[in-house]
Each structure stands twice: as structure tokens, then as C-alpha cells.
Coordinates of C-alpha atoms and ligand atoms in Angstrom, one line a residue:
M202 CA 0.0 0.0 0.0
D203 CA 1.4 3.3 -1.1
K204 CA 1.4 5.7 1.8
T205 CA 2.7 8.8 -0.1
T206 CA -0.6 10.6 -0.1
I207 CA -2.1 9.7 3.2
W208 CA -3.2 12.8 5.2
Y209 CA -1.4 11.8 8.3
K210 CA 2.0 11.8 6.6
K211 CA 1.8 15.6 6.4
A212 CA 0.0 16.0 9.7
I213 CA 1.0 17.7 12.9
I214 CA -0.8 16.2 15.8
Y215 CA -1.0 18.4 19.0
E216 CA -1.3 16.4 22.2
I217 CA -3.5 18.0 24.9
F218 CA -3.3 16.9 28.5
T219 CA -6.9 18.0 29.1
R220 CA -6.7 18.6 32.8
S221 CA -4.0 21.2 32.3
F222 CA -4.9 22.9 29.1
Y223 CA -7.6 25.5 29.8
D224 CA -10.2 25.8 32.5
S225 CA -13.4 27.3 31.1
N226 CA -15.5 27.3 34.3
N227 CA -12.9 28.2 36.9
D228 CA -12.9 25.2 39.0
G229 CA -9.2 24.7 38.7
I230 CA -9.4 21.8 36.2
G231 CA -8.9 22.0 32.5
D232 CA -11.9 20.9 30.5
I233 CA -13.5 20.2 27.1
N234 CA -15.0 23.6 26.8
G235 CA -11.6 25.0 27.5
I236 CA -10.3 23.2 24.5
I237 CA -13.1 24.6 22.4
D238 CA -12.2 28.1 23.6
K239 CA -8.7 27.6 22.4
L240 CA -9.4 26.0 19.0
D241 CA -8.7 29.3 17.2
Y242 CA -5.3 29.4 18.9
L243 CA -4.6 25.9 17.7
E244 CA -5.8 26.6 14.2
G245 CA -3.5 29.6 14.2
L246 CA -0.6 27.4 15.1
G247 CA -1.3 25.3 12.0
I248 CA -1.8 21.9 13.5
D249 CA -4.0 19.2 11.9
A250 CA -5.2 17.1 14.7
I251 CA -5.6 17.1 18.5
W252 CA -5.1 14.0 20.6
L253 CA -6.7 14.3 24.0
T254 CA -5.5 12.3 27.0
P255 CA -8.4 10.3 28.6
I256 CA -11.5 12.2 29.5
Y257 CA -13.7 9.2 30.4
L258 CA -15.2 8.6 33.8
S259 CA -12.3 7.7 36.1
P260 CA -11.3 7.9 39.8
N261 CA -8.3 9.5 38.3
K262 CA -5.6 7.5 40.1
D263 CA -3.5 7.7 37.0
S264 CA -4.7 10.9 35.3
G265 CA -7.6 9.1 33.6
Y266 CA -5.5 6.1 32.4
D267 CA -7.8 4.2 34.8
V268 CA -11.2 4.2 33.1
S269 CA -14.3 3.3 35.1
D270 CA -16.8 3.9 32.3
Y271 CA -15.8 4.2 28.6
Y272 CA -19.2 5.6 27.6
Q273 CA -19.2 8.6 30.0
I274 CA -17.2 11.7 30.3
N275 CA -15.6 12.6 33.6
E276 CA -17.8 15.4 35.0
E277 CA -14.8 17.6 35.7
F278 CA -14.2 17.7 32.0
G279 CA -17.7 18.3 30.9
S280 CA -20.5 16.3 29.3
I281 CA -21.1 14.2 26.2
S282 CA -22.7 17.1 24.5
D283 CA -19.5 19.1 25.1
I284 CA -17.5 16.5 23.3
D285 CA -20.0 16.5 20.4
R286 CA -19.5 20.2 20.2
L287 CA -15.7 19.9 20.3
I288 CA -15.8 17.5 17.4
I289 CA -18.0 19.8 15.3
E290 CA -16.0 22.9 16.1
A291 CA -12.7 21.1 15.5
H292 CA -13.8 19.7 12.2
K293 CA -15.0 23.2 11.1
R294 CA -11.4 24.2 11.4
D295 CA -10.1 21.1 9.7
I296 CA -8.7 19.8 12.9
R297 CA -9.2 16.1 13.5
V298 CA -9.9 14.6 16.9
I299 CA -8.0 11.6 18.3
M300 CA -9.2 10.0 21.5
E301 CA -7.5 7.6 23.9
L302 CA -8.4 4.0 24.1
V303 CA -7.1 2.7 27.4
A304 CA -7.9 -1.0 27.1
N305 CA -5.0 -2.9 28.5
H306 CA -6.6 -2.4 31.8
T307 CA -9.6 -0.7 33.4
S308 CA -9.9 1.1 36.7
S309 CA -10.5 -1.1 39.7
S310 CA -13.7 0.9 40.0
H311 CA -15.1 -0.3 36.7
K312 CA -18.3 -2.2 37.1
W313 CA -16.8 -5.2 35.4
F314 CA -14.0 -5.4 38.0
E315 CA -16.3 -4.7 40.9
S316 CA -18.4 -7.6 39.9
A317 CA -15.5 -9.8 38.9
S318 CA -13.7 -9.3 42.2
K319 CA -16.7 -10.2 44.3
S320 CA -17.5 -13.6 42.8
K321 CA -15.9 -16.3 40.8
K322 CA -19.3 -16.7 39.2
S323 CA -19.5 -13.2 37.9
R324 CA -20.1 -13.0 34.2
Y325 CA -17.1 -10.5 34.1
R326 CA -14.8 -12.7 36.1
D327 CA -12.9 -13.8 33.0
Y328 CA -12.5 -10.3 31.8
Y329 CA -9.5 -10.1 34.1
I330 CA -6.6 -12.3 34.9
W331 CA -6.8 -14.3 38.1
R332 CA -4.9 -17.0 40.0
D333 CA -6.1 -18.9 43.0
N334 CA -4.4 -18.5 46.2
I335 CA -2.0 -21.3 47.1
N336 CA -0.4 -20.6 50.5
Y337 CA -0.2 -16.9 49.7
K338 CA 2.6 -17.5 47.3
L339 CA 2.7 -14.9 44.5
P340 CA 1.5 -16.6 41.2
N341 CA 4.7 -15.6 39.5
N342 CA 7.8 -13.4 39.9
W343 CA 6.8 -10.6 37.6
M344 CA 7.4 -7.1 38.8
S345 CA 5.7 -3.9 37.7
S346 CA 8.2 -1.5 36.2
R347 CA 5.8 1.2 37.3
T348 CA 5.7 0.4 41.0
G349 CA 8.8 -1.8 41.4
K350 CA 6.5 -4.3 43.2
S351 CA 4.7 -7.5 42.3
V352 CA 2.1 -7.3 39.5
W353 CA -0.2 -9.4 41.7
T354 CA -2.6 -8.2 44.3
Y355 CA -4.5 -10.5 46.6
L356 CA -8.2 -10.1 47.3
D357 CA -10.0 -11.8 50.2
E358 CA -13.4 -12.0 48.6
T359 CA -12.5 -14.7 46.2
D360 CA -9.2 -15.8 47.8
S361 CA -7.3 -15.1 44.7
Y362 CA -4.8 -12.8 43.0
Y363 CA -5.4 -10.4 40.0
L364 CA -2.8 -9.2 37.7
H365 CA -1.9 -5.5 37.1
L366 CA 1.1 -4.4 35.1
Y367 CA 0.6 -0.9 36.4
T368 CA -0.8 0.0 39.8
P369 CA -3.3 -2.2 41.8
Y370 CA -5.9 0.4 40.7
Q371 CA -5.4 -0.7 37.1
P372 CA -6.3 -4.4 36.7
D373 CA -5.3 -5.9 33.4
L374 CA -8.0 -7.0 31.0
N375 CA -8.0 -10.6 29.8
W376 CA -7.9 -10.2 26.0
K377 CA -8.1 -14.0 25.6
N378 CA -11.8 -13.6 26.3
S379 CA -13.7 -13.0 23.1
N380 CA -16.6 -11.2 24.8
L381 CA -14.1 -8.7 26.2
R382 CA -12.8 -8.1 22.8
K383 CA -16.3 -7.5 21.6
E384 CA -16.8 -4.9 24.3
V385 CA -13.7 -3.1 23.1
I386 CA -15.0 -3.0 19.6
K387 CA -18.3 -1.7 20.8
I388 CA -16.6 1.1 22.7
I389 CA -14.5 2.0 19.6
K390 CA -17.7 2.1 17.4
F391 CA -19.5 4.3 19.9
W392 CA -16.9 7.0 19.7
L393 CA -16.4 6.7 16.0
D394 CA -20.2 7.2 15.6
K395 CA -19.7 10.4 17.5
G396 CA -17.3 11.5 14.8
V397 CA -13.9 11.0 16.3
D398 CA -11.2 10.4 13.7
G399 CA -9.0 7.9 15.5
F400 CA -7.5 6.6 18.6
R401 CA -4.2 6.5 20.5
L402 CA -4.2 2.9 21.8
D403 CA -2.6 3.1 25.2
V404 CA 0.0 0.4 25.9
I405 CA -1.6 -1.7 23.2
N406 CA 1.5 -3.9 22.8
K407 CA 0.9 -5.3 26.3
I408 CA -2.6 -6.7 25.9
S409 CA -1.5 -10.3 25.3
K410 CA 0.5 -12.1 28.0
K411 CA 2.6 -15.2 27.4
E412 CA 0.5 -18.4 27.9
G413 CA 0.9 -19.8 31.4
L414 CA 2.5 -16.6 32.7
P415 CA 5.8 -18.2 33.4
D416 CA 8.4 -16.8 35.8
V417 CA 11.1 -14.7 34.3
D418 CA 14.7 -15.6 34.6
N419 CA 15.8 -13.3 37.4
S420 CA 19.4 -13.6 36.6
I421 CA 18.7 -11.7 33.4
Y422 CA 15.6 -9.7 33.9
N423 CA 15.5 -8.9 37.6
G424 CA 11.7 -9.5 37.7
Y425 CA 10.9 -7.2 34.8
A426 CA 9.0 -9.5 32.6
E427 CA 8.4 -7.4 29.5
I428 CA 9.6 -10.3 27.3
Y429 CA 6.5 -12.1 28.4
F430 CA 3.9 -9.4 27.9
E431 CA 5.2 -7.0 25.3
N432 CA 4.6 -7.6 21.6
Q433 CA 3.4 -11.2 21.9
P434 CA 2.1 -12.9 18.7
K435 CA -1.5 -12.7 19.8
T436 CA -1.2 -9.0 20.2
H437 CA -1.0 -8.7 16.5
K438 CA -4.0 -11.0 16.1
Y439 CA -6.2 -9.0 18.5
I440 CA -5.4 -5.7 16.9
N441 CA -6.1 -7.1 13.5
E442 CA -9.4 -8.5 14.8
I443 CA -10.5 -5.0 15.9
R444 CA -9.3 -3.5 12.7
T445 CA -11.1 -6.0 10.5
E446 CA -14.3 -5.3 12.4
I447 CA -14.3 -1.6 11.8
I448 CA -12.5 -1.1 8.5
S449 CA -15.5 -1.2 6.2
D450 CA -17.7 1.2 8.2
Y451 CA -14.9 3.5 9.3
P452 CA -12.2 3.4 6.7
N453 CA -10.7 6.7 7.7
C454 CA -10.3 5.9 11.4
I455 CA -6.6 5.9 12.4
F456 CA -4.9 3.9 15.1
I457 CA -1.8 5.2 16.8
G458 CA -0.4 2.5 19.0
Q459 CA 1.7 3.1 22.0
T460 CA 4.3 0.4 21.7
S461 CA 7.2 0.9 24.1
G462 CA 10.1 -1.5 23.8
V463 CA 9.6 -2.3 20.1
D464 CA 12.5 -2.9 17.9
L465 CA 12.4 -2.0 14.2
E466 CA 11.2 -5.4 13.0
E467 CA 8.5 -5.6 15.6
A468 CA 7.3 -2.1 15.1
F469 CA 6.9 -2.5 11.4
K470 CA 4.9 -5.7 11.9
Y471 CA 2.3 -3.5 13.5
T472 CA 2.1 -1.1 10.6
L473 CA 3.3 -2.7 7.4
N474 CA -0.1 -4.0 6.4
E475 CA -1.7 -0.7 6.5
K476 CA -5.2 -0.8 7.8
K477 CA -4.7 -4.3 9.1
E478 CA -3.2 -3.3 12.5
L479 CA -1.9 0.1 13.4
D480 CA -1.4 3.2 11.2
L481 CA 1.3 4.7 13.4
F482 CA 3.1 3.7 16.5
L483 CA 4.9 5.5 19.3
Q484 CA 8.3 4.2 20.2
F485 CA 10.4 5.6 23.0
E486 CA 13.9 4.5 22.4
H487 CA 15.2 8.1 22.0
T488 CA 13.2 9.5 24.9
D489 CA 14.0 6.8 27.4
M490 CA 17.7 6.1 26.5
D491 CA 18.8 8.0 29.6
K492 CA 16.3 6.5 31.9
G493 CA 16.9 3.5 34.3
P494 CA 14.5 1.6 36.4
L495 CA 12.3 3.5 38.9
G496 CA 13.3 6.9 37.4
T497 CA 17.0 6.6 37.9
L498 CA 19.0 8.6 35.4
K499 CA 21.9 7.9 33.1
K500 CA 23.9 10.6 31.5
F501 CA 22.4 11.9 28.2
D502 CA 24.7 10.9 25.4
L503 CA 24.3 12.8 22.1
K504 CA 26.0 10.1 20.0
N505 CA 23.6 7.5 21.3
F506 CA 20.6 9.8 20.7
K507 CA 21.7 10.4 17.1
D508 CA 22.3 6.7 16.5
I509 CA 18.8 5.9 17.7
V510 CA 17.0 8.7 15.8
F511 CA 18.7 8.0 12.5
K512 CA 18.3 4.3 12.8
W513 CA 14.5 4.8 12.9
Q514 CA 14.6 7.6 10.2
N515 CA 16.5 5.4 7.8
A516 CA 14.0 2.6 8.2
Y517 CA 11.1 4.8 6.8
N518 CA 10.3 4.8 3.2
D519 CA 7.1 5.1 1.2
E520 CA 5.6 2.1 2.9
L521 CA 7.0 2.3 6.4
W522 CA 6.0 5.3 8.3
N523 CA 6.0 6.5 11.9
T524 CA 5.6 9.3 14.3
I525 CA 8.2 11.6 15.7
F526 CA 8.0 13.4 19.0
L527 CA 10.3 14.7 21.8
G528 CA 7.7 15.5 24.5
S529 CA 4.5 14.0 25.9
H530 CA 2.5 13.8 29.1
D531 CA 4.8 11.0 30.3
L532 CA 8.1 12.8 29.6
P533 CA 10.0 15.7 31.1
R534 CA 9.7 19.0 29.1
M535 CA 11.8 18.7 26.0
A536 CA 13.5 22.0 26.4
S537 CA 14.8 20.9 29.8
H538 CA 15.4 17.3 28.9
Y539 CA 17.5 17.8 25.7
G540 CA 18.2 21.5 26.0
N541 CA 19.5 23.9 28.6
V542 CA 17.2 26.0 30.7
D543 CA 19.7 28.9 30.7
Y544 CA 19.1 28.9 26.9
Y545 CA 15.5 27.8 26.9
K546 CA 14.5 30.0 24.0
E547 CA 17.4 28.8 21.8
S548 CA 17.0 25.2 23.0
A549 CA 13.2 25.2 22.4
K550 CA 13.6 26.5 18.9
M551 CA 16.5 24.3 18.1
L552 CA 14.7 21.1 19.2
A553 CA 11.5 22.2 17.4
T554 CA 13.5 22.6 14.2
I555 CA 15.2 19.2 14.5
Q556 CA 11.9 17.5 15.2
L557 CA 9.6 19.2 12.7
F558 CA 12.0 18.7 9.8
L559 CA 12.6 15.0 10.5
R560 CA 10.6 12.4 8.6
G561 CA 7.4 11.2 10.2
T562 CA 4.0 12.3 11.5
Q563 CA 4.7 15.0 14.0
I564 CA 3.4 15.2 17.5
I565 CA 3.8 18.4 19.4
Y566 CA 3.1 18.3 23.1
M567 CA 1.1 21.3 24.5
G568 CA 3.2 24.1 25.8
D569 CA 6.3 23.0 24.0
E570 CA 5.4 25.6 21.3
I571 CA 6.1 28.3 23.9
G572 CA 9.2 26.7 25.4
M573 CA 7.7 25.5 28.7
T574 CA 10.3 24.0 31.0
N575 CA 10.4 21.5 33.8
V576 CA 8.8 22.7 37.0
N577 CA 10.9 23.8 40.0
Y578 CA 8.9 22.2 42.9
S579 CA 10.7 22.2 46.3
S580 CA 9.0 19.3 48.0
I581 CA 7.7 15.9 47.0
S582 CA 4.3 16.9 48.4
D583 CA 4.0 19.4 45.4
Y584 CA 3.8 16.4 43.1
S585 CA 0.6 14.8 42.1
D586 CA 1.5 12.0 39.6
I587 CA 1.2 8.5 40.9
R588 CA 4.3 7.2 39.1
T589 CA 6.4 10.0 40.6
K590 CA 5.2 9.1 44.1
D591 CA 5.6 5.3 43.6
Y592 CA 9.1 5.8 42.4
Y593 CA 9.9 8.1 45.3
N594 CA 8.4 5.8 48.0
K595 CA 9.9 2.7 46.6
R596 CA 13.4 4.2 46.4
V597 CA 13.4 6.2 49.7
N598 CA 11.2 4.0 51.9
E599 CA 12.1 0.5 50.7
N600 CA 15.4 0.8 49.0
E601 CA 16.6 3.3 51.6
E602 CA 18.3 5.6 49.0
N603 CA 19.2 9.0 50.0
K604 CA 16.2 11.4 49.9
E605 CA 18.0 14.3 48.2
D606 CA 19.5 12.0 45.5
V607 CA 16.1 10.6 44.7
F608 CA 14.5 14.0 44.7
R609 CA 17.1 15.3 42.3
D610 CA 16.1 12.5 39.9
I611 CA 12.4 13.1 40.5
K612 CA 12.8 16.7 39.5
K613 CA 14.3 15.7 36.2
I614 CA 12.0 12.8 35.2
S615 CA 8.6 13.4 36.9
R616 CA 5.7 13.4 34.6
D617 CA 4.3 16.4 36.4
N618 CA 7.0 18.5 34.7
A619 CA 4.8 18.3 31.6
R620 CA 1.5 18.4 33.4
T621 CA 1.6 21.9 35.0
P622 CA -1.1 24.3 33.7
M623 CA -0.6 25.6 30.2
Q624 CA 0.8 29.2 30.5
W625 CA -1.6 31.5 28.7
D626 CA -0.6 34.9 30.2
N627 CA 1.0 36.5 33.2
S628 CA -2.1 36.8 35.4
K629 CA -2.4 34.7 38.5
Y630 CA -2.4 31.0 37.8
A631 CA -0.9 31.6 34.4
G632 CA -4.2 32.6 32.8
F633 CA -5.2 28.9 33.0
S634 CA -8.0 29.5 35.5
N635 CA -9.2 32.0 38.1
K636 CA -9.0 29.4 40.7
K637 CA -6.1 27.6 42.2
P638 CA -5.3 24.9 39.7
W639 CA -5.4 21.2 40.6
I640 CA -1.6 21.2 40.3
K641 CA 0.7 24.0 41.1
E642 CA 1.7 26.2 38.1
N643 CA 5.3 26.6 37.0
E644 CA 6.7 29.7 38.6
N645 CA 8.1 30.9 35.3
Y646 CA 4.7 31.7 33.7
K647 CA 5.3 35.4 33.9
T648 CA 8.3 35.0 31.5
I649 CA 7.0 32.1 29.4
N650 CA 3.4 32.5 28.2
V651 CA 1.3 32.6 25.1
K652 CA 0.2 36.2 25.4
K653 CA 3.7 37.5 25.6
Q654 CA 4.8 35.5 22.5
I655 CA 1.8 35.8 20.2
D656 CA 2.7 39.3 18.8
N657 CA 6.4 39.0 19.1
E658 CA 7.8 38.0 15.8
N659 CA 10.9 36.5 17.4
S660 CA 9.1 34.4 19.9
I661 CA 9.3 30.6 20.2
L662 CA 5.6 30.5 19.2
N663 CA 6.0 32.4 16.0
Y664 CA 9.1 30.4 15.2
Y665 CA 7.0 27.2 15.5
K666 CA 4.5 28.7 13.1
G667 CA 7.3 29.5 10.7
L668 CA 8.6 25.9 10.9
I669 CA 5.1 24.5 10.4
S670 CA 4.4 26.6 7.4
L671 CA 7.7 25.6 5.8
R672 CA 7.0 22.0 6.5
K673 CA 3.6 22.4 4.7
K674 CA 5.3 24.0 1.8
E675 CA 8.3 21.8 1.2
D676 CA 7.4 18.3 0.1
V677 CA 11.0 17.2 0.7
L678 CA 10.3 17.6 4.4
I679 CA 7.5 15.1 4.2
N680 CA 8.6 12.6 1.6
G681 CA 12.3 13.2 1.2
K682 CA 14.9 10.8 2.5
T683 CA 16.8 11.6 5.6
E684 CA 20.6 11.4 5.6
R685 CA 22.6 11.8 8.7
I686 CA 25.7 14.1 8.5
E687 CA 28.5 14.0 11.0
I688 CA 30.4 17.3 11.2
H689 CA 31.2 17.5 14.8
E690 CA 30.5 15.4 17.9
N691 CA 28.4 18.3 19.4
L692 CA 26.3 18.7 16.3
F693 CA 23.1 17.1 15.3
A694 CA 22.9 17.4 11.6
Y695 CA 21.0 15.9 8.7
K696 CA 19.8 16.4 5.2
R697 CA 16.4 15.8 3.7
K698 CA 16.6 15.0 0.0
N699 CA 14.5 14.5 -3.0
D700 CA 15.1 14.9 -6.8
E701 CA 14.5 18.6 -6.6
C702 CA 16.4 19.9 -3.6
N703 CA 18.2 19.3 -0.4
I704 CA 17.4 20.8 3.0
T705 CA 20.2 20.7 5.6
V706 CA 19.6 21.1 9.3
I707 CA 22.6 21.8 11.5
A708 CA 22.1 22.1 15.2
N709 CA 24.6 22.8 18.0
F710 CA 23.6 20.7 20.9
S711 CA 26.0 22.4 23.3
N712 CA 26.4 25.7 25.2
E713 CA 29.7 26.4 23.5
N714 CA 30.5 28.3 20.4
L715 CA 31.6 26.0 17.7
F716 CA 33.9 27.4 15.0
I717 CA 33.0 25.4 11.9
D718 CA 32.5 26.2 8.3
I719 CA 28.9 25.7 7.2
S720 CA 28.9 28.0 4.3
N721 CA 28.4 25.4 1.5
Y722 CA 25.0 24.0 2.2
G723 CA 22.9 26.6 0.2
K724 CA 20.7 29.4 1.2
K725 CA 19.6 29.8 4.9
I726 CA 15.9 29.4 5.1
I727 CA 15.4 29.5 8.9
G728 CA 17.4 29.6 12.1
N729 CA 17.2 30.6 15.7
Y730 CA 19.8 33.4 15.8
C731 CA 20.1 36.5 13.6
N732 CA 23.5 35.3 12.7
D733 CA 24.8 35.2 9.2
N734 CA 28.3 34.2 10.1
Y735 CA 28.7 30.7 8.6
N736 CA 32.0 30.0 10.4
E737 CA 30.5 29.9 13.8
L738 CA 27.6 28.2 15.6
K739 CA 26.4 29.8 18.8
P740 CA 25.1 27.9 21.8
Y741 CA 22.1 25.8 20.8
E742 CA 22.1 27.5 17.4
V743 CA 20.2 25.8 14.6
V744 CA 20.5 26.8 10.9
V745 CA 18.6 25.4 8.0
F746 CA 19.8 25.6 4.4
K747 CA 18.2 24.8 1.1
E748 CA 20.0 24.1 -2.1
Ligands
LIG1021 C1 0.7 4.9 29.1 C2 0.3 6.3 29.3 C3 0.6 6.7 30.7 C4 -0.2 5.7 31.7 C5 0.1 4.3 31.3 C6 -0.9 3.3 31.9 O1 2.1 4.8 29.3 O2 0.9 7.2 28.4 O3 0.3 8.0 31.0 O4 0.2 5.9 33.0 O5 0.0 4.1 29.9 O6 -2.2 3.4 31.3
LIG1022 CA1 -13.0 23.3 34.6

């Protein structure tokens, strides 16, 4: 199947963490009407689709990634009619709407689990994964990489254990059960009938577990059993089954699968047969390369980063396609992660240039377009994210690591870095709400905010708009090949090429001036410094040439 003309190849998807985007009714929580209020802003930015983090009914233990009813909207976010209106209003502006499908697990408050956990005879019992209690021995040695603890929790009521790859509030669904799979299809159709354009399938590569749930070899895996629950053969079968069910009635629906831990071969198995499994996948090799277990950190290594990025880039061609992103609701802010906060403007623009001119469907995470940075909380009690707290408690209370050391890591990797309120202006609470937000705002909102940037032609925001319109204009940035260039160890550089032209991107990933001749790559078309000296690259400078 030729993918050269598919809409999503050109598309820029904008990820919205709904709870923190814009609060329309001043209760401190971002909501659906808040997104509607900001659609003109998004249209102005030039994006083609929005992806909303989960807005379904949920006790919100993991920011909505614990759904208790897939057919209802969490009241805090609004109502079903608000969503209907969002879809209509977005479509009027040619913006597609992508929802989350969180179907590896439900919330433990979902009525299926409530029923299943009370009785072995429940019709929903087999929707989940159970093991009978034998002398209180854990059914196997799998550990949750999220909590650092067993994936099993014991329940008195039926004297048995249930499996949860994430927290105990997120019991895994049993995809072996065909009725469960039918329920998932029903949910998907319900939302497609409402007019949504596709789904991000949350941790979809984990839905099938190795038959028999065998112990992992602890001498190799230390309890982390990903080899037994990621990318199993049946996973492909199940996704294909859903796809086959919906393809004729909803040919335009797209599936973006979250597939951590995939290698090239595996990733493309998901997408090669277009419309049979996934359209796009999210892989995290480049975002997680400096992350160890439980939020420990390794040193960022540019060479390694380049090797990973270009390995994936080189694998794409007209048939094989993927997404590219540097930020998300699960990652630290990209300007802080890969850049340097002392040079946040330069870093943000440099990273945006590198990203938006690479090959692939683009995903921008909200707030990155104004250069939002990691938050500077002073205490663990300022954090709200369950993963942050689980990491902290496990390392400090159980592993007895030094508090300050752990806190230092937390500050760098916490998902709350990306979950603070969107910074709209310099009024109290960053213009996100009139009421104290559910999570403390980043103190730098007076310096970094949309209002300040919107009319400033040198702002990060307007730079993004410039990049986006260039990307729309230059087919080479969509379909051209990517070729890595090695000029210097501190540079990240590549060419995009087709028969008509070459576009060369050269970025200084360091805070040092580099004296290097870059005068022979053509005419400069964009850059983050007003610098026409082609013998020198300033800190975090990026220059783009066309020839
Ligand atoms: C995905 C989501 C993350 C969530 C997890 C469990 O990784 O992106 O936010 O915590 O799945 O659903
Ligand atoms: Ca609200």
C-alpha cells in the first residue's frame, strides 16, 4: 500500500493533557469547553489534529488512564454534548480529533472489575486475569516496572490474586476472552459514531501475555517480565481483529499504538499491512535512553541519541511510516530534557527545528510551542503524579536511598513536569484558571506564556508557526529521504533530500560556540539566531539551508 498521499503523513498532531490545558469554568481543572475556547489558537498554530489524554469517567488515580466507564465523560471535563460540540468545532477548522483508548486495563472501580472481584461466578470474572491463592505465594515473579512491586494483588473476597502491570488500581483485562474483545469493539464504534477520527491505543503492545504466565529468569531480567507481555504474537492478532471489524464502516479511522520497547522489526509488523493493525506507532527509544528503572537517570549521550534517531529515520520509506516526538505527558519537558534552561529560547527553537524537519508524522506536546520547561517544585508533596510518588516511595522507603538524591532524579523525570497548567498569560495561575489549579503552576509563567509571545515575531511560538508553514510548503520535508551528517560530535545534523532539492539542518547541541565552516549548504531558510556568520555556531544554534 502506497502511503505517499495519506493525510497523516503531512500531519502535525497536537497532544493535549486536558486537565491542564484551559479551565473554562474556573474550578481549577482544564476541561473540554476550555479546548473549544482555544481552537482558534490551535488553528493559528497550524496543527491538523488534536489528541486528548483520557476524558472518560475515572477515579483519576493515573490521570484518567484508569477508566471506570468508557461511555461517560468525567464530569470535571464536561459532558457528552461538550464532546459532540468539540468534534463539530474542531472539524469546522479542519482539525481532526483523536481520543485515547485505554484498554489494556480498566480502573478497579469499573463495574466489570467490581463484579468480577466479588464472585468467581460473575459474568465478568474472566474479563480479568486471576490466579487462585495457594499458601499466599505470588503466582509468578513478575514485577511492575511502574511500581517496582509485584504485578499481583490478593483479594480476600474470592481468595485469589489479580494481575496488574501498572498500579493495583489498574487491573489488566484478559484479551483472551472474546466477549471482552467484543466490548472493546463496541466502545470504539460508539466513539467513531460520535465523529472522532481515530485513537491512540494506550500500551496496546501489552494486551497479550505469554501463555501460562511463566516466571522470568531473574538472573537476566530482575523480575521485569516485559519479554512475556510486550509484543506477543497474539497482540497482532487481537489488533487485527478490531481493525477488521471496523474497517469497512470507518475506513478513515486511524490507530496510533503506544508500543514501548519495540525494535524495528516488531514495530513495522504492526504497521506494514496498512489498515490491518496500526497506522502509526509511538516508540520511546530516543526519549528513554537515559532512563533507568524507577526513574533513575543515566547521562544523556548525544551520540547514542543520534544513533537511535537516525536508525529509525533510515527505516522509513514510502511504505513504512511512523511518528516523531520529543515531548509528551509522560516525559519531562523537551527544552529541559534535551536543551538547557539557561538557553531555553534557543533550545526550544533548536529542538523544534530538529523535530519538525525530520521524517514522520509530527506530534507536538502542548506548551512546548512556547518553550515551557520543567517545574521547580521544592517538595515531594507538590507532586501529584502516581508514578512519581511510587518511584519516590519505593526508592526512599524500601530501597533506603538518600532522599536528596532521589528528589534530584524526580525533579528531572517526573511526569508532572509536563502536566503543569498551560501558560496562557502572566495573570495569576498563568491565565489557565481564576481558581487555584489542581496542580501548582510553573513559577516561570510570567516570563513564558502565550500572550507574551503571540505578537512578538521573534518568539518561540512564532518560530514554530514558521517551521510548520515551511513543512507544509516543502514536500521534501514530508517525503524526502533523511541522511545523517557527521560534522562534529556536538552537532546534530542531517539532510532531507529528493530529486528537486536538499534541505540541511545543523544544530549545536551544546552551550559552547563552535567554529565550523557551514557556508556550503545553500541558502539559509530559517534559524534561531540572527547570525549570518557561517563560520560559527552559537550555543544551541540551529541553521537550516536549502540548495
Ligand atoms: C501509558 C500512558 C501513561 C499511563 C500508562 C498506563 O504509558 O501514556 O500516562 O500511565 O499508559 O495506562
Ligand atoms: Ca474546569
